[in-house]
PDB file of C-alpha atoms in Angstrom:
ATOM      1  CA  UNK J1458      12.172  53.635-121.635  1.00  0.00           C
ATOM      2  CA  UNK J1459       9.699  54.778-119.059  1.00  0.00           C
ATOM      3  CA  UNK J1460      10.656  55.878-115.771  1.00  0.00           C
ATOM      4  CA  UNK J1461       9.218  55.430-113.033  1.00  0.00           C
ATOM      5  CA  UNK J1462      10.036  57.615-109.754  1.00  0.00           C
ATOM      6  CA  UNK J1463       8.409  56.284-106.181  1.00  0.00           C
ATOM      7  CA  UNK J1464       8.255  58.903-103.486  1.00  0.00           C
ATOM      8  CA  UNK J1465       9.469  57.995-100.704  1.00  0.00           C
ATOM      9  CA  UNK J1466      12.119  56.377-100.757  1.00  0.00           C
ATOM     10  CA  UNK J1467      12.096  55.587 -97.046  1.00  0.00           C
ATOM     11  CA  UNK J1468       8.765  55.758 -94.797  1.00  0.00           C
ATOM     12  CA  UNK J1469       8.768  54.999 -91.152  1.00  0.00           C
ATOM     13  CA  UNK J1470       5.487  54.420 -89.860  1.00  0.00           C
ATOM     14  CA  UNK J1471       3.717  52.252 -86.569  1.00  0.00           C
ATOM     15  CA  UNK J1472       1.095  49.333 -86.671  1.00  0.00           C
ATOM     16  CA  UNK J1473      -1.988  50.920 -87.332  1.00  0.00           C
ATOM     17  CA  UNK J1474      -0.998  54.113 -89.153  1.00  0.00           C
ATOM     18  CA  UNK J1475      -2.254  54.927 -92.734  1.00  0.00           C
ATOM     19  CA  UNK J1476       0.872  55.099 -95.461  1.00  0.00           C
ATOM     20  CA  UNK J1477       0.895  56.567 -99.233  1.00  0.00           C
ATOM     21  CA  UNK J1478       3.734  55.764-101.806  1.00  0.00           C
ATOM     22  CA  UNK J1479       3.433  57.905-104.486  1.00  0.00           C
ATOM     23  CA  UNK J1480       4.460  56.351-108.127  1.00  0.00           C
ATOM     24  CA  UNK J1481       5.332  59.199-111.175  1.00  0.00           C
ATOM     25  CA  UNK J1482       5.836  58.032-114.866  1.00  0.00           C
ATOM     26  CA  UNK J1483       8.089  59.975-116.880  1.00  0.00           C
ATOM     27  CA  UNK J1484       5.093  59.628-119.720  1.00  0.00           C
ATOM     28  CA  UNK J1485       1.442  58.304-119.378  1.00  0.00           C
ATOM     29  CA  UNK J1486       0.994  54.612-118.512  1.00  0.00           C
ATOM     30  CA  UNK J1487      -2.948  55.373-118.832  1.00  0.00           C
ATOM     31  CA  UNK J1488      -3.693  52.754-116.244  1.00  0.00           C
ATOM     32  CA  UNK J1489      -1.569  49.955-116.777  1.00  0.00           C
ATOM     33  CA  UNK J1490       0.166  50.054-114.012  1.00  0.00           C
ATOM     34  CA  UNK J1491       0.976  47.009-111.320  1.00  0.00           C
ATOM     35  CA  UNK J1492       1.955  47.029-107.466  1.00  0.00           C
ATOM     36  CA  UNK J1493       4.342  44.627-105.554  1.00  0.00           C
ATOM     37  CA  UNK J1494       5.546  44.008-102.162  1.00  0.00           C
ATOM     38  CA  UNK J1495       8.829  42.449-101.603  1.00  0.00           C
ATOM     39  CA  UNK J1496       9.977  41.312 -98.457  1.00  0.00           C
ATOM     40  CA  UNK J1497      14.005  40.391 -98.147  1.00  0.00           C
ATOM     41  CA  UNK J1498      14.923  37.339 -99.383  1.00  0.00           C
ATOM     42  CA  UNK J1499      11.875  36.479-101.764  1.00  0.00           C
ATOM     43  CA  UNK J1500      10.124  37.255-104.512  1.00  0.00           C
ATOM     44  CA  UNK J1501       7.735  40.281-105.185  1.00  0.00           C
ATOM     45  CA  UNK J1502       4.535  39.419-104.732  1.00  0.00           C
ATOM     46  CA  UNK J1503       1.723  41.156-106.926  1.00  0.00           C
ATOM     47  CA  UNK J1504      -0.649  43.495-104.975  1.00  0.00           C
ATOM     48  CA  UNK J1505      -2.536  45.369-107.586  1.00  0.00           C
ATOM     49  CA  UNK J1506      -2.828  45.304-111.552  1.00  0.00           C
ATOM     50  CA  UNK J1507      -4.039  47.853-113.874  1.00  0.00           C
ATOM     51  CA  UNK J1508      -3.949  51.065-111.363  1.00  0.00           C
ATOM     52  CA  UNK J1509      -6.774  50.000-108.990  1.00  0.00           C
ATOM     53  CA  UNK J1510      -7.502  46.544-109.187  1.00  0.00           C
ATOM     54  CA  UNK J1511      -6.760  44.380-106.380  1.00  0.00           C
ATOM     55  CA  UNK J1512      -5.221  40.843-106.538  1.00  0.00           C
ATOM     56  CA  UNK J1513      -6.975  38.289-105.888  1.00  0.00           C
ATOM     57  CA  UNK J1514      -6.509  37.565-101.882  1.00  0.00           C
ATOM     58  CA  UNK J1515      -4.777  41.002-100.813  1.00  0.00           C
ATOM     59  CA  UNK J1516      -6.337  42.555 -97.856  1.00  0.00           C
ATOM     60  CA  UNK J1517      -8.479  45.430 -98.892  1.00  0.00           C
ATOM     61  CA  UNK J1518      -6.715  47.687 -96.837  1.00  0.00           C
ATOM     62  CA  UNK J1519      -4.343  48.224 -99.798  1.00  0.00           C
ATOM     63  CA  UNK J1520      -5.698  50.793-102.353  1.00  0.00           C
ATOM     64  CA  UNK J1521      -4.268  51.689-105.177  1.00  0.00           C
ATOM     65  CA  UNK J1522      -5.625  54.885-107.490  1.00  0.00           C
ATOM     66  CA  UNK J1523      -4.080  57.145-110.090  1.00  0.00           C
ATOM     67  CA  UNK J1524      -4.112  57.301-114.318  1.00  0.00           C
ATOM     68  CA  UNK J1525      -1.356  59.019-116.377  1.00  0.00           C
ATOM     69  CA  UNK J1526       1.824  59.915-114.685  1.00  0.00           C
ATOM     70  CA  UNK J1527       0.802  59.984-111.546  1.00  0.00           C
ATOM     71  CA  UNK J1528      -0.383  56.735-109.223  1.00  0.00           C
ATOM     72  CA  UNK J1529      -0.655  56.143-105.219  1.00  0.00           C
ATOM     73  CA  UNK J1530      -1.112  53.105-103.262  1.00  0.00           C
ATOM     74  CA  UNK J1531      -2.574  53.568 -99.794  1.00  0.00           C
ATOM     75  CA  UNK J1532      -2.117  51.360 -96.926  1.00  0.00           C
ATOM     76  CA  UNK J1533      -4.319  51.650 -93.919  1.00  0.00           C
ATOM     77  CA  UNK J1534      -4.078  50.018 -90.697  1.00  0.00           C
ATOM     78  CA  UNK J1535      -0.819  48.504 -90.999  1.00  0.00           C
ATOM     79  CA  UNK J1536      -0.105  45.522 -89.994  1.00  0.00           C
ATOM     80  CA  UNK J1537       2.898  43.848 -88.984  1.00  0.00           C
ATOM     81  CA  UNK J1538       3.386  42.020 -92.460  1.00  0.00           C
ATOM     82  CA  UNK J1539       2.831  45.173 -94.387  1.00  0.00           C
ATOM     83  CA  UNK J1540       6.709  45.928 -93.389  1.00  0.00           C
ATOM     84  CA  UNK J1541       8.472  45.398 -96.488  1.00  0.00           C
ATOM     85  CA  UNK J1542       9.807  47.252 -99.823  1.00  0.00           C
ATOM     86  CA  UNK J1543       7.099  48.129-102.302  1.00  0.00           C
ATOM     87  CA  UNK J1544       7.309  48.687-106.250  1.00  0.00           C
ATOM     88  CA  UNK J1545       5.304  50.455-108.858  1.00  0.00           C
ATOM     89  CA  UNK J1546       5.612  48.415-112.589  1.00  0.00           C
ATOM     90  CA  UNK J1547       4.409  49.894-115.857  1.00  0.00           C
ATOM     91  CA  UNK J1548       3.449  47.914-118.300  1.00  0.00           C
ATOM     92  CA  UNK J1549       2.318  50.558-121.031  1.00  0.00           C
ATOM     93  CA  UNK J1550       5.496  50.147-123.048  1.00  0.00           C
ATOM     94  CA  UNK J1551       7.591  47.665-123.378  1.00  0.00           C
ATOM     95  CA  UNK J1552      10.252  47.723-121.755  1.00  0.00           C
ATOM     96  CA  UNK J1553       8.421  47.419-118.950  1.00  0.00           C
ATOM     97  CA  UNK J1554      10.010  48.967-115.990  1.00  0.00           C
ATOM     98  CA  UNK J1555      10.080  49.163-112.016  1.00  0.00           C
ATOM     99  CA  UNK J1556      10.450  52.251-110.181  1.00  0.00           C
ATOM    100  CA  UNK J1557      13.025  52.250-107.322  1.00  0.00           C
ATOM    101  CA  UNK J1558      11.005  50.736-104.394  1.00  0.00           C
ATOM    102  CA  UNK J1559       9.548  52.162-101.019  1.00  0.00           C
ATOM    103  CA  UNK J1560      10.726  50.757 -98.116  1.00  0.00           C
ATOM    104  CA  UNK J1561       8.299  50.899 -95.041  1.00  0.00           C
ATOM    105  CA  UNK J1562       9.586  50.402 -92.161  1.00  0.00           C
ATOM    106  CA  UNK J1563       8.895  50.271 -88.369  1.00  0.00           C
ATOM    107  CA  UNK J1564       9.319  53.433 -86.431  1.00  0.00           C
TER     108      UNK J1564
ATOM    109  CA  UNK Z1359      -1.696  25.508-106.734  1.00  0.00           C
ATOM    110  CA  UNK Z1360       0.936  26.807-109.216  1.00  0.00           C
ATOM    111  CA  UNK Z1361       4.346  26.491-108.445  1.00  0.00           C
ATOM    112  CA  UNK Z1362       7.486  27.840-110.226  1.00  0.00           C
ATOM    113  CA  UNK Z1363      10.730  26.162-109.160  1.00  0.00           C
ATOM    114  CA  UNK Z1364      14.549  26.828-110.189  1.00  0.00           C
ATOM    115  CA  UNK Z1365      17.613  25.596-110.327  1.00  0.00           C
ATOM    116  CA  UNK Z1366      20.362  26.627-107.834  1.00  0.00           C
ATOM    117  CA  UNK Z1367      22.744  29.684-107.485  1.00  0.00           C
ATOM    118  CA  UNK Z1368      25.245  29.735-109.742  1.00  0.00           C
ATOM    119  CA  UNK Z1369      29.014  31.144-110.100  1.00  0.00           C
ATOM    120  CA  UNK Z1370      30.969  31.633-113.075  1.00  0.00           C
ATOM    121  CA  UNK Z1371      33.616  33.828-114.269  1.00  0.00           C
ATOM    122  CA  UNK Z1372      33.305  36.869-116.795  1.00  0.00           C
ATOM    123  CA  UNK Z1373      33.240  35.780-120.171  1.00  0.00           C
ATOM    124  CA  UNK Z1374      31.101  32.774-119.635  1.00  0.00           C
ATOM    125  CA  UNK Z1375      27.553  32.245-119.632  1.00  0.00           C
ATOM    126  CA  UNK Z1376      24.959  30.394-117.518  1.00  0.00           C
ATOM    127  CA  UNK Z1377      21.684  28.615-118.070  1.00  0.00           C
ATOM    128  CA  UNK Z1378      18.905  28.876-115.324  1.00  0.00           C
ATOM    129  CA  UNK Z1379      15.587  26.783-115.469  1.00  0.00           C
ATOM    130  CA  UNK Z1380      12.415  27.103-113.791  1.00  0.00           C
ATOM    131  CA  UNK Z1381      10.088  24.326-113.476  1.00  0.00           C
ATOM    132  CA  UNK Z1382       6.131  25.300-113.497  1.00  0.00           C
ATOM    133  CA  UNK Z1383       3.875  22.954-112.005  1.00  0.00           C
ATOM    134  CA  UNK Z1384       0.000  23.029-111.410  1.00  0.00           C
ATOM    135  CA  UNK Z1385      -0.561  24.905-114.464  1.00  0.00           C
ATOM    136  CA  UNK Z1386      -1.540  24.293-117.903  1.00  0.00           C
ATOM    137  CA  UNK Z1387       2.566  25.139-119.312  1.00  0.00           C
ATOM    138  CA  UNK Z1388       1.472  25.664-123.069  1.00  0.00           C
ATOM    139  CA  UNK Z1389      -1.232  28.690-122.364  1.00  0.00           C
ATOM    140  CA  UNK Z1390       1.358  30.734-120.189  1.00  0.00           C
ATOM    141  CA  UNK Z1391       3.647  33.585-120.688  1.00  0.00           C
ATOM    142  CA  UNK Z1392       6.968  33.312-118.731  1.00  0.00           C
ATOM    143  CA  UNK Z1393       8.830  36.562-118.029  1.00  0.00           C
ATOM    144  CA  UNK Z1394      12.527  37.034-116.446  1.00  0.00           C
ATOM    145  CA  UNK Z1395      13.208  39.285-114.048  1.00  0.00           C
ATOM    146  CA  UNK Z1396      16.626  40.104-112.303  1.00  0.00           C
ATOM    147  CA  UNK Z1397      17.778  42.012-108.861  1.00  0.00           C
ATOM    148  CA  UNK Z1398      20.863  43.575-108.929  1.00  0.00           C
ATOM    149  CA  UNK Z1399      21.794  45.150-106.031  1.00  0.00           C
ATOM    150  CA  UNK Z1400      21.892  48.697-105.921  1.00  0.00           C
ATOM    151  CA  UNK Z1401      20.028  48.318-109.436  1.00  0.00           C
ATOM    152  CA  UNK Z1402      16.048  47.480-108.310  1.00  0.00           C
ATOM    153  CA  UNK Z1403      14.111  45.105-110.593  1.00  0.00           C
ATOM    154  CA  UNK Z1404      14.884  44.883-114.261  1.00  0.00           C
ATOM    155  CA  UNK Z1405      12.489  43.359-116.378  1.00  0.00           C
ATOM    156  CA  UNK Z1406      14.684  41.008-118.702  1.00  0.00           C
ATOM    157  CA  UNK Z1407      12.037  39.174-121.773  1.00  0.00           C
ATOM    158  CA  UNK Z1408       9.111  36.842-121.847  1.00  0.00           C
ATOM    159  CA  UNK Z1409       8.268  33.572-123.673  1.00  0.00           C
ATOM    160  CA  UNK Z1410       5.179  32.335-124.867  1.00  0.00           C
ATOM    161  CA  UNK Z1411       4.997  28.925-124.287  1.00  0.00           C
ATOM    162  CA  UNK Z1412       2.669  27.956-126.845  1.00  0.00           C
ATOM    163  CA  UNK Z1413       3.768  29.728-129.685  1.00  0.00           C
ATOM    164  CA  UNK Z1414       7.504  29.722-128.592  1.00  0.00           C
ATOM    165  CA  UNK Z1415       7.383  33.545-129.370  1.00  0.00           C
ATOM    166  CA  UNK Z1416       9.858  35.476-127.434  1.00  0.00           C
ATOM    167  CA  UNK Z1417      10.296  39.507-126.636  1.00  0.00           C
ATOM    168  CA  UNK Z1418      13.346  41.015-124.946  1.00  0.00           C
ATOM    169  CA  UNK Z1419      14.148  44.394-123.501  1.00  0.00           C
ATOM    170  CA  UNK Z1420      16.533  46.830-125.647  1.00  0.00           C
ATOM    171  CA  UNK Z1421      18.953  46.095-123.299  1.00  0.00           C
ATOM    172  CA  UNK Z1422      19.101  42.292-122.850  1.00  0.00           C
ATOM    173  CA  UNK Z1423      18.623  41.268-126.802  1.00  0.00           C
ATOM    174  CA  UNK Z1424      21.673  39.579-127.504  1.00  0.00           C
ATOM    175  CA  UNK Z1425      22.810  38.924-123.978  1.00  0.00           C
ATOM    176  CA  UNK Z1426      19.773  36.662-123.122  1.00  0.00           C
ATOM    177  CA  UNK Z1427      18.053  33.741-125.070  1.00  0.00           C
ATOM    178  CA  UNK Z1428      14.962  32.164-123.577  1.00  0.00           C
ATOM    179  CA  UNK Z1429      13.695  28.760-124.428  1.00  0.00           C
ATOM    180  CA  UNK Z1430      11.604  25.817-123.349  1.00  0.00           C
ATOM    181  CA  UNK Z1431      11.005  22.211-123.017  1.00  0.00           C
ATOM    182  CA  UNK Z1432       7.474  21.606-122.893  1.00  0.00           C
ATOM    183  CA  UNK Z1433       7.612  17.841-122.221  1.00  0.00           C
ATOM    184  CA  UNK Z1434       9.442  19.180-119.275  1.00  0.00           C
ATOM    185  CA  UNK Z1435       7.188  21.822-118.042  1.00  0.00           C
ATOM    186  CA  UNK Z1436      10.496  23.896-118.020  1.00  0.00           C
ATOM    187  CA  UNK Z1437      12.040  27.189-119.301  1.00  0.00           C
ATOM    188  CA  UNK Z1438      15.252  28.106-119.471  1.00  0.00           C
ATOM    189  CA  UNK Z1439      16.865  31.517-119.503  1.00  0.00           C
ATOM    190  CA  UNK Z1440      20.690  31.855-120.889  1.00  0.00           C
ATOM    191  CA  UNK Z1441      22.382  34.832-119.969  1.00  0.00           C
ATOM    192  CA  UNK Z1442      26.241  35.352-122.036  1.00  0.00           C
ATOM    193  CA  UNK Z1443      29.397  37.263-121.921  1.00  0.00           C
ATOM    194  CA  UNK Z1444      28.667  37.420-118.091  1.00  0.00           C
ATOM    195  CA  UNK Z1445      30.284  41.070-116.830  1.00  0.00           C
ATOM    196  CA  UNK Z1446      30.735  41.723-112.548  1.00  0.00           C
ATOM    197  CA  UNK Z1447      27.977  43.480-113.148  1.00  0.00           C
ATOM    198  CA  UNK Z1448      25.499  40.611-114.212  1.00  0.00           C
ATOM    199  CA  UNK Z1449      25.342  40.011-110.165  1.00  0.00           C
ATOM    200  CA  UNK Z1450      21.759  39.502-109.611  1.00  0.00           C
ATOM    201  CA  UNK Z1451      19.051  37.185-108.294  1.00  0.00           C
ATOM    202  CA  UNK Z1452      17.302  36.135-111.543  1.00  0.00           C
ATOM    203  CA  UNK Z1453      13.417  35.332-111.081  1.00  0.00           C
ATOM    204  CA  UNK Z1454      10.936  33.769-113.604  1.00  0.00           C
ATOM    205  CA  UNK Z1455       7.774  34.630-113.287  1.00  0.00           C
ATOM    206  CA  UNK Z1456       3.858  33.932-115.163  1.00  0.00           C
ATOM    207  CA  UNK Z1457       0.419  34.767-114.222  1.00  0.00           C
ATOM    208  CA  UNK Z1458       0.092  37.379-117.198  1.00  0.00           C
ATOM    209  CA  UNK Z1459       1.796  38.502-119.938  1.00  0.00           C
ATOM    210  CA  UNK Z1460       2.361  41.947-118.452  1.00  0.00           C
ATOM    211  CA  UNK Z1461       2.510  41.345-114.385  1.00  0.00           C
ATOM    212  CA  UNK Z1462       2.500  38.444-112.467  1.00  0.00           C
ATOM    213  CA  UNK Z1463       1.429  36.553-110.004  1.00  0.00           C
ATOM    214  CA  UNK Z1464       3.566  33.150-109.756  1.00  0.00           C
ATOM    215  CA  UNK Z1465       7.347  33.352-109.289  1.00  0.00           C
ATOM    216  CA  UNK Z1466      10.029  31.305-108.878  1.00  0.00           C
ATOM    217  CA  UNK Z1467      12.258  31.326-105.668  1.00  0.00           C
ATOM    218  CA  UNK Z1468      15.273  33.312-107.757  1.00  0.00           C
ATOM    219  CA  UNK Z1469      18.536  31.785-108.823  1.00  0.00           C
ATOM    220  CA  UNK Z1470      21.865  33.657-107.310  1.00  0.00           C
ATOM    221  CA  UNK Z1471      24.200  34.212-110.038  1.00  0.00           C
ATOM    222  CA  UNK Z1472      27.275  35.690-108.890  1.00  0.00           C
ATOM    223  CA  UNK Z1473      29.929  36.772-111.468  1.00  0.00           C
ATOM    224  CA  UNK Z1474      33.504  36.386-109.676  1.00  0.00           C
ATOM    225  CA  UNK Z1475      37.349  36.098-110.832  1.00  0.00           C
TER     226      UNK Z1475
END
């Protein structure tokens, strides 16, 4: 199976500050790779698909970038919704798999 | 407006099995891909098997074949995923989910199963 690690695990940040979550694959995904956000209590909901493409509806100030092993999804300007737990998904080879999740939180 | 909606939590002991649905609505059921996806605590998000509805085709992870049989009823706009020999372990909220064959961007509210003696 692939693995996926997210870096970090934790990240405390303020409204209005600029985060990166970092997303390795233990093999190349080439760019099939998909973003959630979770918040407690209900479902993930899909941010970007295939490494950079935003969902339709997600604030552009969610970028996502990366091909290969290694992937990053950049918020900017957080916002007070953007306080959740994040996940990378590969869907080069089944099975697909998650990585860990990033939990941003309020500092 | 699609909408994915399942049936309740669930609690059974360890040996038995369980059956969740999930309802679609607002979609066209028979051109969709439904994928399972379950929460474990402690364990992240674990990718489970997908159905196509059309073609009643199925594909399971390694690690689920044998422990998980999806089906459908189309004339119900409903999927059902059976999980067996439930183990403590098994714990998880269980999510269906379509959109796309690979990610997705529909899901269900997630079904509490809780394994307990």
């Amino acid at each position: 199976d692939i693995h996926l690690t997210q870096s970090p695990s934790t990240l405390s940040a303020s409204v209005g500050d600029s985060v990166a979550i970092t997303c390795r694959a233990s093999q190349s995904v080439d760019t099939w790779l998909a973003w959630y956000q979770q918040k407690s209590g209900t479902p993930p909901k899909l941010l970007i698909y295939k490494a950079s493409s935003l969902e339709s509806g997600v604030p552009s100030r969610f970028r996502a970038s990366g091909s290969g092993t290694e992937f990053t999804l950049a918020i900017t300007n957080l916002q007070p919704d953007d306080f959740a737990t994040y996940y990378c998904q590969q869907y080069h080879k089944s099975p697909w798999t998650f990585g860990q999740g990033t939990n941003v939180e309020i500092k | 407006q699609v909408q994915l909606v399942q049936s309740g939590a669930e609690v059974k002991r360890p040996g038995a099995s369980v059956k969740v649905s999930c309802r679609t609505s607002g979609y066209g059921i028979n051109n969709e891909h439904f994928s399972w996806v379950r929460q474990a605590a402690g364990h992240g998000l674990e990718w489970m098997g997908w159905m196509n509805l059309q073609t009643g085709n199925t594909a399971y992870a390694d690690r689920f074949q044998g422990k998980v049989t999806l089906t459908r009823d189309a004339s119900r706009n409903t999927v059902f995923m059976e999980l067996s020999s439930l183990r403590f372990e098994d714990t998880a909220v269980y999510y269906c989910a379509s959109g796309g064959m690979y990610n997705w961007k529909f899901w269900g509210q997630g079904t509490l199963v809780i394994v307990s003696s």
